[in-house]
Amino acid sequence: MPEERHHKVIILGSGPAGYTAAIYTARASLKPVVIQGMQPGGQLTITTEVDNFPGFEEGVDGPGLMEKLKAQAERFGTEILFDSVLSTDLSQRPFKLTCDSGDVYSCDTLVICTGASARWLGLPSEKELQGFGVSACATCDGFFFRDQEIAVVGGGDAAVEEAIFLTNFASKVYLIHRRDALRAEKIMQDRMAANEKIEPVWDSVVEEILGDPQKGGVNGVRLKNVKSNEVSDLAVTGVFVAIGHTPNTEIFGDALDKDDAGYLITKPDSTATNIEGVFAAGDVQDKIYRQAVTAAGSGCMAALEAERFLQATEGEATRI
Ligand code: NDP
C-alpha cells in the first residue's frame, strides 16, 4: 500500500550537499528525511580515490566517503529512503512529492540536492571501464595519470579546462573533438594552444574505448574521423569525458527559476529559490565549482536557511 507521510524537512538527493543538509537539520532536531534518488551517494560513487576532500590526508575512496557522510547523518536521526521522486507539487505548502514507489510525501520545507549528471558518450565500453581509466572528473582522478598519455573528449570550456589541468600530471593529453572548432572561450583556446602537452584531434568521435577492467583498464580509444570516415586506434591509458553536465531538475517542471542550461537559480549569498521554503544546494545550482566540498558547504547553508524558515513560519503549515 502506498504511504502518505508528512515531514518538516525533506532533502532530495544523497550526495555531499544532501547528506550535509541532513547532518545539520538532524542536529537541529528537525528529523529530516533524505530521499536518495536514482544514484544513492551521488557522483562521488562513480569516482575512485578522492584526494581533495579536507580531513583525509591519505585520500578516501568516493563510495567510502559517501558511506561516512550517510552514517554521520543517520547518527543524528536522519531517515534515509531508497526511493526517487517522480513529480512535485510546489504550488503551495506543504509541498507534495510523489515517489517511484507510489508513496506520497509532504513537507514544510524542501531542500533540493539532486545534483547534476555528467553526460556520457553512451558506449558500453565506456560504462564498463568507468573507474578503470574512464572518468568524468579531472579534478577527482587526474592525479592517477602521472606521466601517462591520456585523452579528453569534448570541445567546450570544461573539456579545455580539464585538458589544461591534466597536463599537470599527464605527459600528453589528446583533446578529441567532433568538429574542427572549439566551443570554448577564446582565452581558453589560446591557453590550450600555448600548452605543448595538448594535441587536438579534430573531427573525430570515439567509437569505442579499448581495454579490460580486469587487465589494467583503458589502453586506447578507437576513433572515427567524421569527414574521411577513417577509423584508427590511439593508445591512451585514461579517457576523460567532458561533454557537459545535465542538472537534475526535470521533476520540478517550470515551478522553479532555472538558467538557460537548466541549473536552479538561487538568491545571492543564499540557497533560497524563487519559492519560499524551497532551497537548493550543490551541483543542481552550481555549474562553476562542482566540488564535493563546495556542495557540502552549500548543503550546510541550505540546512541553516531551512531551519530559520521553519522557525519564522512555525504554525503556518498544515498537514495532508
Ligand atoms: P558545453 O555544453 O559548453 O560543451 C560540451 C562540448 O561537448 C561541446 O564542445 C560539444 O560539441 C561536445 N559534445 C556534446 N555532446 C557530445 C557527444 N555526444 N559526443 C562528442 N562531443 C559532444 O559544456 P561544458 O561542460 O564545457 O560547459 C558547460 C557550461 O559551463 C558552459 O556555459 C561553460 O562556459 C561553463 N564552464 C565554464 C568554465 C570556465 O569559465 N572556466 C569551465 C567549465 C565550464 P559541440 O561543440 O560540437 O556541440
Tab-separated table of C-alpha atoms and ligand atoms in Angstrom:
chain	number	residue	atom	x	y	z
A	1	MET	CA	0.000	0.000	0.000
A	2	PRO	CA	1.433	3.390	-0.929
A	3	GLU	CA	2.077	5.572	2.110
A	4	GLU	CA	1.293	9.252	2.697
A	5	ARG	CA	3.578	10.946	5.177
A	6	HIS	CA	4.387	14.455	6.310
A	7	HIS	CA	7.787	15.731	7.459
A	8	LYS	CA	9.150	19.104	8.420
A	9	VAL	CA	12.192	18.802	6.189
A	10	ILE	CA	12.675	16.631	3.139
A	11	ILE	CA	16.016	16.574	1.383
A	12	LEU	CA	16.165	15.319	-2.172
A	13	GLY	CA	19.436	13.708	-3.161
A	14	SER	CA	22.183	11.905	-1.311
A	15	GLY	CA	25.437	13.454	-2.478
A	16	PRO	CA	27.656	15.636	-0.262
A	17	ALA	CA	25.114	18.508	-0.334
A	18	GLY	CA	22.170	16.295	0.659
A	19	TYR	CA	23.929	14.479	3.490
A	20	THR	CA	25.440	17.689	4.852
A	21	ALA	CA	21.999	19.321	4.856
A	22	ALA	CA	20.778	16.197	6.678
A	23	ILE	CA	23.517	16.341	9.318
A	24	TYR	CA	22.727	19.969	10.115
A	25	THR	CA	18.935	19.683	10.131
A	26	ALA	CA	19.087	16.458	12.147
A	27	ARG	CA	21.306	18.146	14.735
A	28	ALA	CA	18.668	20.880	14.873
A	29	SER	CA	16.146	18.144	15.877
A	30	LEU	CA	14.133	18.580	12.684
A	31	LYS	CA	14.100	14.814	11.933
A	32	PRO	CA	14.948	15.219	8.237
A	33	VAL	CA	14.156	12.631	5.627
A	34	VAL	CA	16.553	12.088	2.732
A	35	ILE	CA	15.094	10.631	-0.447
A	36	GLN	CA	18.202	9.171	-2.009
A	37	GLY	CA	17.332	9.376	-5.686
A	38	MET	CA	18.465	7.347	-8.667
A	39	GLN	CA	22.140	7.352	-7.760
A	40	PRO	CA	22.469	6.878	-3.985
A	41	GLY	CA	25.600	8.678	-2.853
A	42	GLY	CA	25.708	10.832	-5.972
A	43	GLN	CA	28.527	11.367	-8.431
A	44	LEU	CA	31.283	10.513	-5.945
A	45	THR	CA	30.190	6.915	-6.018
A	46	ILE	CA	31.490	6.665	-9.586
A	47	THR	CA	34.952	8.000	-8.813
A	48	THR	CA	37.775	6.076	-7.262
A	49	GLU	CA	40.022	7.999	-4.900
A	50	VAL	CA	39.048	11.441	-3.553
A	51	ASP	CA	42.218	13.283	-2.583
A	52	ASN	CA	40.852	16.794	-2.173
A	53	PHE	CA	38.149	16.442	0.470
A	54	PRO	CA	39.582	18.144	3.556
A	55	GLY	CA	40.285	15.905	6.514
A	56	PHE	CA	41.538	12.804	4.699
A	57	GLU	CA	45.290	13.212	4.469
A	58	GLU	CA	45.702	9.866	2.675
A	59	GLY	CA	42.649	10.397	0.450
A	60	VAL	CA	39.412	8.465	0.665
A	61	ASP	CA	37.564	6.370	-1.881
A	62	GLY	CA	34.430	8.096	-3.233
A	63	PRO	CA	31.890	5.442	-2.174
A	64	GLY	CA	33.632	5.192	1.238
A	65	LEU	CA	33.320	8.928	1.789
A	66	MET	CA	29.626	8.815	0.948
A	67	GLU	CA	29.102	5.916	3.385
A	68	LYS	CA	30.716	8.025	6.110
A	69	LEU	CA	28.506	11.036	5.338
A	70	LYS	CA	25.428	8.797	5.330
A	71	ALA	CA	26.365	7.199	8.652
A	72	GLN	CA	27.001	10.642	10.153
A	73	ALA	CA	23.555	11.845	9.009
A	74	GLU	CA	21.926	8.685	10.436
A	75	ARG	CA	23.743	9.053	13.726
A	76	PHE	CA	21.735	12.216	14.414
A	77	GLY	CA	18.419	10.657	13.425
A	78	THR	CA	18.083	11.253	9.676
A	79	GLU	CA	15.730	8.841	7.973
A	80	ILE	CA	17.075	7.731	4.604
A	81	LEU	CA	14.715	6.371	1.983
A	82	PHE	CA	15.771	4.373	-1.035
A	83	ASP	CA	13.317	5.916	-3.438
A	84	SER	CA	13.246	8.618	-6.078
A	85	VAL	CA	10.802	11.414	-6.683
A	86	LEU	CA	8.838	11.301	-9.929
A	87	SER	CA	6.867	14.524	-9.617
A	88	THR	CA	6.494	17.501	-7.322
A	89	ASP	CA	3.783	19.987	-6.497
A	90	LEU	CA	5.381	23.149	-5.157
A	91	SER	CA	2.360	25.376	-5.812
A	92	GLN	CA	1.501	25.562	-2.101
A	93	ARG	CA	2.770	24.482	1.278
A	94	PRO	CA	3.056	21.790	2.370
A	95	PHE	CA	4.947	20.797	-0.762
A	96	LYS	CA	3.965	17.456	-2.217
A	97	LEU	CA	6.281	14.802	-3.640
A	98	THR	CA	5.226	11.631	-5.428
A	99	CYS	CA	7.794	8.858	-5.456
A	100	ASP	CA	8.633	5.985	-7.751
A	101	SER	CA	7.324	3.565	-5.096
A	102	GLY	CA	3.899	5.246	-5.182
A	103	ASP	CA	4.457	6.816	-1.757
A	104	VAL	CA	3.448	10.457	-1.401
A	105	TYR	CA	5.289	12.804	0.936
A	106	SER	CA	4.552	16.307	2.029
A	107	CYS	CA	6.916	18.709	3.747
A	108	ASP	CA	7.048	22.210	5.204
A	109	THR	CA	10.432	22.894	3.669
A	110	LEU	CA	12.240	21.226	0.816
A	111	VAL	CA	15.996	21.108	0.267
A	112	ILE	CA	16.883	20.169	-3.300
A	113	CYS	CA	20.262	18.498	-3.711
A	114	THR	CA	19.549	16.431	-6.804
A	115	GLY	CA	22.899	17.258	-8.385
A	116	ALA	CA	23.893	17.160	-11.994
A	117	SER	CA	24.733	14.151	-14.066
A	118	ALA	CA	27.763	14.089	-16.294
A	119	ARG	CA	26.809	13.419	-19.864
A	120	TRP	CA	28.378	10.300	-21.237
A	121	LEU	CA	29.060	9.157	-24.770
A	122	GLY	CA	26.755	6.192	-24.278
A	123	LEU	CA	29.189	3.430	-25.266
A	124	PRO	CA	29.003	0.077	-23.428
A	125	SER	CA	32.822	0.056	-23.125
A	126	GLU	CA	32.698	3.497	-21.513
A	127	LYS	CA	30.396	2.182	-18.791
A	128	GLU	CA	32.432	-0.990	-18.276
A	129	LEU	CA	35.663	0.989	-17.844
A	130	GLN	CA	34.302	3.718	-15.529
A	131	GLY	CA	36.691	3.846	-12.589
A	132	PHE	CA	39.242	1.846	-14.631
A	133	GLY	CA	40.571	4.732	-16.695
A	134	VAL	CA	37.311	6.354	-17.759
A	135	SER	CA	36.281	9.375	-15.731
A	136	ALA	CA	34.153	12.498	-15.982
A	137	CYS	CA	36.105	14.443	-13.363
A	138	ALA	CA	39.679	15.574	-13.961
A	139	THR	CA	39.955	17.213	-10.536
A	140	CYS	CA	38.984	13.929	-8.900
A	141	ASP	CA	41.020	11.479	-10.954
A	142	GLY	CA	43.730	13.379	-12.867
A	143	PHE	CA	46.351	12.671	-10.243
A	144	PHE	CA	46.325	8.961	-11.115
A	145	PHE	CA	47.645	9.578	-14.633
A	146	ARG	CA	51.086	10.927	-13.832
A	147	ASP	CA	53.438	10.630	-16.842
A	148	GLN	CA	50.814	8.857	-18.907
A	149	GLU	CA	49.214	9.661	-22.259
A	150	ILE	CA	45.500	10.322	-21.923
A	151	ALA	CA	42.549	11.763	-23.848
A	152	VAL	CA	39.835	14.309	-23.108
A	153	VAL	CA	36.624	14.200	-25.150
A	154	GLY	CA	34.717	17.445	-25.812
A	155	GLY	CA	35.234	20.931	-27.147
A	156	GLY	CA	33.675	23.227	-24.540
A	157	ASP	CA	35.204	25.188	-21.665
A	158	ALA	CA	35.099	22.157	-19.391
A	159	ALA	CA	36.992	19.953	-21.855
A	160	VAL	CA	39.674	22.573	-22.475
A	161	GLU	CA	39.977	23.394	-18.783
A	162	GLU	CA	40.278	19.704	-17.925
A	163	ALA	CA	42.860	19.143	-20.659
A	164	ILE	CA	44.976	22.029	-19.344
A	165	PHE	CA	44.600	20.830	-15.744
A	166	LEU	CA	45.535	17.284	-16.720
A	167	THR	CA	48.847	18.431	-18.188
A	168	ASN	CA	49.924	18.906	-14.552
A	169	PHE	CA	50.106	15.135	-14.392
A	170	ALA	CA	49.975	13.521	-17.829
A	171	SER	CA	52.877	13.523	-20.278
A	172	LYS	CA	50.455	14.136	-23.154
A	173	VAL	CA	46.777	14.992	-23.465
A	174	TYR	CA	44.838	14.450	-26.700
A	175	LEU	CA	41.743	16.621	-26.972
A	176	ILE	CA	39.272	14.727	-29.115
A	177	HIS	CA	36.554	16.923	-30.595
A	178	ARG	CA	33.833	16.070	-33.075
A	179	ARG	CA	34.288	19.313	-35.028
A	180	ASP	CA	37.291	21.368	-36.126
A	181	ALA	CA	36.424	24.394	-33.981
A	182	LEU	CA	36.170	24.603	-30.226
A	183	ARG	CA	33.130	25.897	-28.404
A	184	ALA	CA	35.366	27.012	-25.516
A	185	GLU	CA	36.057	30.700	-24.907
A	186	LYS	CA	38.863	32.296	-26.915
A	187	ILE	CA	41.043	32.819	-23.855
A	188	MET	CA	40.776	29.112	-23.038
A	189	GLN	CA	41.601	28.216	-26.631
A	190	ASP	CA	44.691	30.437	-26.508
A	191	ARG	CA	45.831	28.812	-23.280
A	192	MET	CA	45.363	25.408	-24.807
A	193	ALA	CA	47.274	26.344	-27.966
A	194	ALA	CA	50.179	27.552	-25.820
A	195	ASN	CA	50.359	24.247	-23.958
A	196	GLU	CA	52.755	21.907	-25.750
A	197	LYS	CA	51.450	18.844	-23.973
A	198	ILE	CA	47.987	19.144	-25.580
A	199	GLU	CA	47.381	17.797	-29.062
A	200	PRO	CA	43.940	18.340	-30.596
A	201	VAL	CA	42.357	15.548	-32.599
A	202	TRP	CA	39.771	17.278	-34.785
A	203	ASP	CA	36.627	15.998	-36.479
A	204	SER	CA	36.765	12.774	-34.525
A	205	VAL	CA	34.328	10.774	-32.472
A	206	VAL	CA	35.124	7.961	-30.066
A	207	GLU	CA	33.662	4.750	-31.424
A	208	GLU	CA	34.972	2.514	-28.652
A	209	ILE	CA	37.085	2.727	-25.532
A	210	LEU	CA	39.595	-0.094	-25.566
A	211	GLY	CA	40.802	-2.076	-22.563
A	212	ASP	CA	39.730	-4.526	-19.905
A	213	PRO	CA	38.741	-3.624	-16.323
A	214	GLN	CA	40.489	-6.799	-15.097
A	215	LYS	CA	43.692	-6.227	-17.086
A	216	GLY	CA	44.939	-2.740	-16.300
A	217	GLY	CA	41.904	-0.810	-17.518
A	218	VAL	CA	41.908	1.529	-20.513
A	219	ASN	CA	44.634	1.089	-23.135
A	220	GLY	CA	43.257	3.078	-26.052
A	221	VAL	CA	40.390	4.631	-27.963
A	222	ARG	CA	39.026	3.764	-31.387
A	223	LEU	CA	38.362	6.958	-33.304
A	224	LYS	CA	36.406	7.692	-36.423
A	225	ASN	CA	37.150	10.778	-38.460
A	226	VAL	CA	33.712	12.148	-39.331
A	227	LYS	CA	34.962	13.735	-42.557
A	228	SER	CA	37.034	10.884	-44.018
A	229	ASN	CA	35.289	8.010	-42.153
A	230	GLU	CA	38.756	6.680	-41.417
A	231	VAL	CA	38.951	4.560	-38.255
A	232	SER	CA	42.123	4.500	-36.172
A	233	ASP	CA	43.255	3.473	-32.693
A	234	LEU	CA	45.020	5.846	-30.325
A	235	ALA	CA	46.977	4.460	-27.371
A	236	VAL	CA	45.950	6.167	-24.111
A	237	THR	CA	45.547	4.938	-20.538
A	238	GLY	CA	42.836	7.361	-19.497
A	239	VAL	CA	39.760	8.923	-21.074
A	240	PHE	CA	38.096	11.977	-19.554
A	241	VAL	CA	34.633	12.622	-20.918
A	242	ALA	CA	33.792	16.345	-20.731
A	243	ILE	CA	30.776	16.776	-22.962
A	244	GLY	CA	28.694	18.712	-20.440
A	245	HIS	CA	26.505	18.080	-17.419
A	246	THR	CA	22.765	17.971	-17.097
A	247	PRO	CA	21.304	19.312	-13.842
A	248	ASN	CA	18.663	17.000	-12.430
A	249	THR	CA	15.747	19.414	-12.373
A	250	GLU	CA	13.086	17.850	-14.613
A	251	ILE	CA	10.886	16.827	-11.671
A	252	PHE	CA	10.243	20.484	-10.813
A	253	GLY	CA	8.783	21.372	-14.188
A	254	ASP	CA	8.554	25.158	-14.542
A	255	ALA	CA	7.892	25.824	-10.870
A	256	LEU	CA	11.461	26.877	-10.107
A	257	ASP	CA	13.556	29.507	-11.859
A	258	LYS	CA	16.338	27.963	-13.931
A	259	ASP	CA	19.091	29.371	-16.112
A	260	ASP	CA	19.453	28.539	-19.797
A	261	ALA	CA	21.296	25.321	-19.011
A	262	GLY	CA	18.622	24.178	-16.547
A	263	TYR	CA	20.509	24.926	-13.302
A	264	LEU	CA	18.328	26.202	-10.434
A	265	ILE	CA	18.787	29.865	-9.692
A	266	THR	CA	19.331	30.736	-6.041
A	267	LYS	CA	19.361	34.188	-4.478
A	268	PRO	CA	22.760	35.871	-3.966
A	269	ASP	CA	24.583	34.617	-0.838
A	270	SER	CA	21.741	32.191	-0.227
A	271	THR	CA	20.327	28.831	-1.258
A	272	ALA	CA	16.774	30.224	-1.462
A	273	THR	CA	14.935	29.593	-4.722
A	274	ASN	CA	12.044	31.662	-6.065
A	275	ILE	CA	9.629	29.632	-3.916
A	276	GLU	CA	9.659	30.419	-0.199
A	277	GLY	CA	10.636	27.343	1.763
A	278	VAL	CA	12.390	25.636	-1.151
A	279	PHE	CA	16.182	25.695	-1.022
A	280	ALA	CA	18.724	24.319	-3.477
A	281	ALA	CA	22.296	23.261	-2.777
A	282	GLY	CA	25.155	21.525	-4.553
A	283	ASP	CA	25.632	20.882	-8.239
A	284	VAL	CA	21.952	21.389	-9.086
A	285	GLN	CA	22.580	25.132	-8.601
A	286	ASP	CA	26.334	25.330	-9.196
A	287	LYS	CA	27.827	24.890	-12.634
A	288	ILE	CA	31.053	26.656	-11.759
A	289	TYR	CA	32.794	24.881	-8.878
A	290	ARG	CA	31.140	21.429	-8.834
A	291	GLN	CA	33.292	20.121	-5.985
A	292	ALA	CA	32.250	17.786	-3.176
A	293	VAL	CA	33.430	20.276	-0.586
A	294	THR	CA	31.571	23.234	-2.127
A	295	ALA	CA	28.446	21.078	-2.421
A	296	ALA	CA	28.771	20.144	1.254
A	297	GLY	CA	29.208	23.830	2.111
A	298	SER	CA	26.061	24.859	0.289
A	299	GLY	CA	24.206	21.893	1.858
A	300	CYS	CA	25.081	23.393	5.230
A	301	MET	CA	23.807	26.809	4.096
A	302	ALA	CA	20.533	25.292	2.899
A	303	ALA	CA	20.042	23.496	6.220
A	304	LEU	CA	20.577	26.675	8.222
A	305	GLU	CA	18.225	28.593	5.958
A	306	ALA	CA	15.583	25.845	6.153
A	307	GLU	CA	15.828	25.877	9.941
A	308	ARG	CA	15.372	29.665	10.037
A	309	PHE	CA	12.459	29.420	7.630
A	310	LEU	CA	10.718	26.854	9.840
A	311	GLN	CA	11.240	28.984	12.922
A	312	ALA	CA	9.794	32.026	11.151
A	313	THR	CA	6.750	30.171	9.792
A	314	GLU	CA	6.034	27.858	12.729
A	315	GLY	CA	2.339	27.032	12.937
A	316	GLU	CA	1.604	28.211	9.406
A	317	ALA	CA	1.995	24.893	7.561
A	318	THR	CA	-0.754	22.298	7.602
A	319	ARG	CA	-0.595	18.545	7.232
A	320	ILE	CA	-2.041	16.474	4.399
B	1	NDP	P1	29.309	22.659	-23.217
B	1	NDP	O1	27.904	22.283	-23.481
B	1	NDP	O2	29.722	24.076	-23.326
B	1	NDP	O3	30.263	21.852	-24.224
B	1	NDP	C1	30.075	20.497	-24.449
B	1	NDP	C2	31.078	20.048	-25.514
B	1	NDP	O4	30.961	18.649	-25.675
B	1	NDP	C3	30.840	20.703	-26.875
B	1	NDP	O5	32.080	21.012	-27.489
B	1	NDP	C4	30.102	19.604	-27.654
B	1	NDP	O6	30.419	19.593	-29.023
B	1	NDP	C5	30.681	18.349	-27.049
B	1	NDP	N1	29.699	17.263	-27.073
B	1	NDP	C6	28.433	17.267	-26.610
B	1	NDP	N2	27.873	16.071	-26.770
B	1	NDP	C7	28.810	15.287	-27.384
B	1	NDP	C8	28.830	13.945	-27.826
B	1	NDP	N3	27.771	13.140	-27.655
B	1	NDP	N4	29.947	13.473	-28.386
B	1	NDP	C9	31.034	14.263	-28.551
B	1	NDP	N5	31.086	15.549	-28.148
B	1	NDP	C10	29.980	16.058	-27.569
B	1	NDP	O7	29.629	22.024	-21.776
B	1	NDP	P2	30.793	22.373	-20.731
B	1	NDP	O8	30.651	21.369	-19.637
B	1	NDP	O9	32.079	22.503	-21.405
B	1	NDP	O10	30.366	23.788	-20.151
B	1	NDP	C11	29.087	23.976	-19.528
B	1	NDP	C12	28.959	25.430	-19.087
B	1	NDP	O11	29.867	25.713	-18.022
B	1	NDP	C13	29.302	26.413	-20.205
B	1	NDP	O12	28.476	27.527	-20.062
B	1	NDP	C14	30.747	26.780	-19.927
B	1	NDP	O13	31.106	28.050	-20.442
B	1	NDP	C15	30.755	26.742	-18.397
B	1	NDP	N6	32.114	26.429	-17.922
B	1	NDP	C16	32.965	27.473	-17.696
B	1	NDP	C17	34.250	27.238	-17.276
B	1	NDP	C18	35.132	28.402	-17.050
B	1	NDP	O14	34.735	29.508	-17.323
B	1	NDP	N7	36.317	28.200	-16.545
B	1	NDP	C19	34.760	25.880	-17.050
B	1	NDP	C20	33.805	24.855	-17.346
B	1	NDP	C21	32.533	25.140	-17.774
B	1	NDP	P3	29.920	20.756	-29.999
B	1	NDP	O15	30.815	21.926	-29.714
B	1	NDP	O16	30.127	20.176	-31.351
B	1	NDP	O17	28.495	20.999	-29.648
